[in-house]
Amino acid sequence: MKRFLVPVVLASALGLNHAHAEPLQFVDTQAQFDPADVNYSASLVTMLQEMDRVGIRRMLIVPPPFPPGTARAYDAEDIVRAIGERTDRFSFLAGGGSLNVTLLDTSPDRVTDKVKADFRARAEAILAQGALGLGEVTAEHLSLPLMKQGGLNHSHSTTTADHPLLLLLADIAAEKGVPIDIHFDIFPRTIPTPERLRSGNPAELAKNQAAFERLLRHNPKARFTWAHLGSDPAQQRTPELMRDLLERHPNLYAAFRIANGGPHPSTVLDAQGMLKPAWRKLIEDFSDRFTVHSDMFYVPGGPPRRGPRQSHEMAGKLLVQLPPDLARKLAYENAQRLYRLPE
């Protein structure tokens, strides 16, 4: 099996004068089945082909945060059947097709003891099937044209980030020693919706950072992996905002998903593919808090229908520009520790 990318070639393409002596192995900490095609076992074959193409040693299958009413939502049971005997290459988290639906479908003021009991029972059932964590869940998910294809049809999803069921999920995760994978489009202040995001979203995007921080503080033993760092559609997750949150919340982790480069501070790479100094310093200062993932949606026998199709290659452009010790942490060491993966 090939290892992840070819650092010497990447370094040459980027105009760098150094490269890692050994190619890196890579753990993709979030990939999905595309619900448009329910033949998940066949999708797993496509995943294996992509893993061998770029040298991914292990992939974590994580269902997206399905909104209520999704016809083809899948969850732990479907993933377990699809993986079968391939636990040598695949692990999974779950809850996006069940816990997240309940979360979004339940008003915070209607959370009864029975709702809590049922929610806890479902979370524990997911973990009993071998899930390494809970997710993907969300309290703010913008509607994007890319997410309206196939079986997902993701509309704008929102609730308060300190929803009683999210607080309960934090307690469960802390008790069981597993992380929570969360999609959260953050807004430190209320802003007019950018024109490029107006389709399917409200005219204003309401501030939500304070509620998110209340969730993080609720149970310091609950670890949260904040998905999709480096590809924020609203361009709010700058290195300055991330530094502020990482400093104040030791239980917050983040996963890089790099779709492209550009001049805005929220993008990790510039237009030429070079790692920006502010992001480099952030990685250096919080090197134990980052992983990488693709967020790609796989179907049988073909390329992913949704998601940043070049994200594996873009992750390579990030990793090859880091010193070997930092690159190893982001590529696989942090994931091994956070998810308790085998060596």
XYZ file of C-alpha atoms in Angstrom:
343
model
C 0.000 0.000 0.000
C 1.259 3.466 -0.839
C 1.751 5.907 1.958
C 0.133 9.304 2.053
C 1.225 11.345 -0.964
C 4.840 11.938 -1.984
C 6.345 14.745 0.096
C 9.389 15.227 -2.147
C 7.182 15.812 -5.187
C 4.810 18.062 -3.239
C 7.670 20.079 -1.810
C 9.107 20.587 -5.283
C 5.722 21.647 -6.645
C 5.327 24.155 -3.837
C 8.840 25.527 -4.251
C 9.995 24.265 -0.851
C 13.575 23.327 -0.132
C 12.773 20.614 2.385
C 10.615 17.517 2.612
C 9.916 14.712 5.058
C 12.368 11.857 4.852
C 9.509 9.363 5.038
C 6.045 9.726 3.510
C 3.342 10.175 6.107
C 0.540 7.817 6.868
C -2.772 9.550 7.355
C -5.951 9.072 9.365
C -9.022 10.630 7.746
C -11.130 11.458 10.800
C -14.373 12.155 8.920
C -15.758 10.623 5.744
C -19.333 9.682 4.863
C -21.507 7.429 2.798
C -23.597 9.448 0.365
C -27.226 8.781 1.363
C -28.250 9.109 -2.293
C -27.100 5.481 -2.741
C -27.903 3.089 0.097
C -25.544 0.354 -1.101
C -23.095 1.279 1.628
C -21.073 -1.922 1.317
C -20.298 -0.991 -2.293
C -19.434 2.541 -1.182
C -16.952 1.019 1.240
C -15.127 -0.515 -1.731
C -14.835 2.965 -3.259
C -13.480 4.246 0.036
C -10.816 1.529 0.080
C -9.754 2.436 -3.448
C -9.328 6.082 -2.459
C -7.464 5.110 0.704
C -5.013 3.007 -1.272
C -4.650 5.752 -3.883
C -3.458 8.360 -1.391
C -2.137 6.126 1.375
C -4.766 6.504 4.110
C -4.202 3.875 6.766
C -7.538 4.293 8.560
C -10.758 6.140 7.863
C -13.423 7.160 10.360
C -16.921 6.956 8.902
C -19.113 9.646 10.458
C -22.743 10.198 9.371
C -23.516 13.854 8.604
C -25.827 15.830 10.911
C -29.093 14.837 9.239
C -31.973 17.280 9.673
C -35.422 15.996 10.679
C -37.424 14.460 7.868
C -34.459 13.154 5.854
C -35.708 10.070 4.036
C -32.370 8.281 3.801
C -30.677 9.059 7.093
C -28.257 6.359 8.197
C -26.517 5.691 11.472
C -24.535 3.186 13.525
C -26.365 0.036 12.466
C -25.871 0.744 8.753
C -22.194 1.558 9.243
C -21.522 -1.610 11.239
C -23.107 -3.759 8.516
C -21.105 -2.015 5.799
C -17.747 -2.267 7.577
C -18.165 -5.955 8.329
C -14.736 -7.497 8.768
C -12.811 -4.434 7.598
C -12.161 -3.124 11.082
C -8.479 -3.147 10.129
C -9.058 -0.051 7.994
C -12.287 1.507 9.271
C -13.645 2.869 12.534
C -16.730 4.985 13.039
C -18.628 7.562 15.034
C -22.417 7.764 14.950
C -25.426 9.771 16.011
C -25.824 12.072 13.037
C -28.789 10.047 11.819
C -30.541 9.778 15.175
C -29.211 11.942 18.010
C -28.899 14.992 15.777
C -32.415 14.522 14.411
C -33.818 14.451 17.961
C -31.734 17.466 18.913
C -32.984 19.611 16.038
C -36.559 18.350 16.339
C -36.883 19.096 20.064
C -37.371 22.641 21.322
C -35.124 23.346 24.315
C -38.178 24.080 26.480
C -39.739 20.695 25.644
C -36.934 18.471 26.902
C -38.628 16.212 29.468
C -37.090 13.498 31.617
C -38.360 10.911 29.131
C -36.761 12.729 26.208
C -33.495 12.780 28.115
C -33.770 9.100 29.017
C -34.466 8.093 25.413
C -31.634 10.298 24.156
C -29.194 8.754 26.623
C -30.324 5.243 25.743
C -29.723 5.887 22.061
C -26.251 7.348 22.687
C -25.297 4.368 24.818
C -26.646 1.960 22.189
C -24.458 3.636 19.561
C -21.356 3.287 21.717
C -22.227 -0.330 22.526
C -21.982 -1.112 18.799
C -18.362 0.023 18.734
C -18.562 3.714 17.903
C -15.453 5.638 18.959
C -17.427 8.819 19.497
C -20.725 10.614 18.932
C -21.587 12.734 15.923
C -21.749 14.460 13.651
C -24.118 16.823 15.500
C -24.818 20.481 14.880
C -26.355 23.567 16.444
C -25.729 25.768 13.367
C -25.392 24.424 9.842
C -25.689 26.780 6.888
C -27.519 25.661 3.790
C -25.142 25.298 0.841
C -26.007 24.456 -2.774
C -23.535 21.566 -2.652
C -25.498 19.971 0.211
C -28.841 19.989 -1.614
C -27.919 17.152 -3.968
C -28.810 13.493 -3.656
C -30.303 12.106 -0.481
C -29.163 14.722 2.022
C -30.968 17.910 0.948
C -29.479 19.814 3.882
C -31.486 22.916 4.746
C -30.376 25.550 7.237
C -30.302 23.859 10.655
C -30.110 25.790 13.886
C -30.787 25.518 17.588
C -29.110 26.954 20.644
C -25.640 25.496 21.203
C -26.372 25.108 24.913
C -29.485 23.028 24.164
C -30.253 20.688 27.105
C -29.693 17.646 24.880
C -26.266 18.899 23.806
C -25.376 19.450 27.453
C -26.548 15.896 28.168
C -24.503 14.594 25.246
C -21.447 16.305 26.724
C -22.069 14.534 30.027
C -22.455 11.158 28.307
C -19.294 11.666 26.270
C -17.379 12.629 29.406
C -18.660 9.555 31.266
C -17.724 7.215 28.417
C -14.435 8.909 27.544
C -15.321 9.525 23.876
C -15.247 12.715 21.782
C -18.136 14.549 20.122
C -17.812 15.516 16.454
C -19.637 18.824 15.959
C -20.362 20.939 12.908
C -20.836 24.508 14.033
C -20.900 27.593 11.835
C -19.893 30.208 14.371
C -20.907 33.877 14.473
C -19.270 36.023 17.150
C -21.821 38.743 16.313
C -24.976 38.998 14.224
C -24.158 39.771 10.591
C -26.129 40.234 7.370
C -26.020 37.013 5.394
C -23.402 37.302 2.626
C -24.943 37.311 -0.823
C -23.262 34.035 -1.747
C -25.076 32.336 1.180
C -28.535 33.881 0.884
C -30.171 30.957 -0.859
C -31.747 28.778 1.828
C -30.470 30.830 4.767
C -32.048 33.671 6.798
C -31.384 37.319 5.977
C -29.287 37.623 9.134
C -26.975 35.117 10.790
C -27.443 35.439 14.524
C -24.565 35.541 16.993
C -24.041 32.165 18.634
C -20.514 32.075 20.043
C -21.562 32.666 23.665
C -23.905 29.660 23.652
C -21.176 27.530 22.063
C -18.786 28.480 24.822
C -21.390 27.617 27.441
C -21.516 24.148 25.900
C -17.724 23.838 26.043
C -17.656 24.939 29.684
C -20.545 22.708 30.777
C -18.389 19.616 31.294
C -14.649 20.205 30.898
C -14.101 16.441 30.593
C -16.143 16.318 27.382
C -13.908 16.634 24.321
C -15.303 18.311 21.213
C -13.816 17.930 17.740
C -14.911 20.968 15.751
C -15.217 19.920 12.117
C -14.143 21.624 8.872
C -11.468 24.051 10.005
C -10.127 25.936 7.003
C -13.269 25.817 4.877
C -15.745 28.003 6.764
C -18.359 29.253 4.252
C -19.124 32.332 6.378
C -15.392 33.075 6.841
C -15.611 33.597 10.604
C -13.099 30.996 11.824
C -9.937 33.030 11.612
C -6.703 32.004 13.373
C -7.348 34.790 15.907
C -10.780 33.415 16.814
C -9.413 29.871 17.000
C -6.543 30.944 19.240
C -8.937 32.682 21.620
C -11.182 29.612 21.893
C -8.374 27.066 22.139
C -6.705 29.061 24.913
C -9.878 29.256 26.993
C -11.247 25.762 26.330
C -8.728 22.918 26.747
C -11.419 20.384 25.740
C -11.780 21.887 22.245
C -10.106 20.179 19.281
C -10.441 20.911 15.571
C -10.119 19.011 12.297
C -8.683 20.653 9.198
C -10.643 20.260 5.973
C -8.930 22.342 3.312
C -10.848 22.731 0.082
C -8.781 25.517 -1.461
C -6.512 28.447 -0.678
C -7.140 32.159 -0.841
C -6.480 35.592 0.643
C -9.170 35.652 3.355
C -7.779 35.051 6.893
C -10.105 32.066 7.379
C -8.279 30.093 4.665
C -5.238 28.165 5.883
C -3.301 28.219 2.602
C -2.812 31.169 0.291
C -3.696 31.103 -3.394
C -0.309 29.526 -4.201
C -0.853 26.726 -1.674
C 1.538 28.096 0.954
C 0.740 27.818 4.648
C 0.000 31.250 6.105
C 2.210 32.390 9.025
C -0.683 32.965 11.444
C -1.984 29.432 10.891
C 1.510 27.967 11.177
C 1.953 29.668 14.546
C -1.440 28.404 15.714
C -0.515 24.824 14.798
C 2.829 25.167 16.555
C 1.245 26.536 19.721
C -1.610 23.980 19.872
C -0.031 21.040 18.098
C -1.912 18.412 20.143
C -5.341 19.795 19.257
C -5.633 19.247 15.492
C -6.474 16.379 13.158
C -7.275 16.305 9.425
C -10.296 14.998 7.557
C -11.807 15.020 4.086
C -15.585 15.260 4.709
C -16.071 13.469 1.389
C -19.316 11.619 0.545
C -18.689 8.268 -1.147
C -20.866 6.361 -3.620
C -20.326 2.971 -5.286
C -17.966 2.865 -8.235
C -17.244 6.535 -8.766
C -15.872 9.791 -7.366
C -17.586 11.407 -4.385
C -20.722 13.346 -5.312
C -20.273 16.009 -2.661
C -17.505 17.473 -0.611
C -14.086 18.943 -1.443
C -12.775 16.288 -3.812
C -9.199 17.525 -3.554
C -9.158 17.658 0.241
C -6.716 14.761 0.604
C -4.252 16.487 -1.696
C -4.826 19.822 0.061
C -4.149 18.151 3.411
C -0.877 16.978 1.937
C 0.019 20.545 0.999
C -0.501 21.521 4.631
C 1.398 18.604 6.157
C 4.433 18.814 3.891
C 5.077 22.398 5.036
C 5.259 21.419 8.709
C 8.280 20.058 10.583
C 8.107 16.236 10.693
C 7.112 16.087 14.361
C 4.148 18.436 13.841
C 3.152 16.744 10.595
C 2.995 13.359 12.332
C 0.776 14.790 15.051
C -1.750 16.167 12.603
C -1.565 13.196 10.237
C -2.176 10.428 12.747
C -0.756 10.776 16.273
C -3.437 13.153 17.581
C -6.170 11.020 16.016
C -4.759 7.889 17.631
C -4.860 9.540 21.036
C -8.206 11.315 20.666
C -10.098 8.305 19.314
C -8.018 5.607 21.008
C -7.134 4.049 17.685
C -4.874 1.008 17.371
C -1.251 1.703 16.513
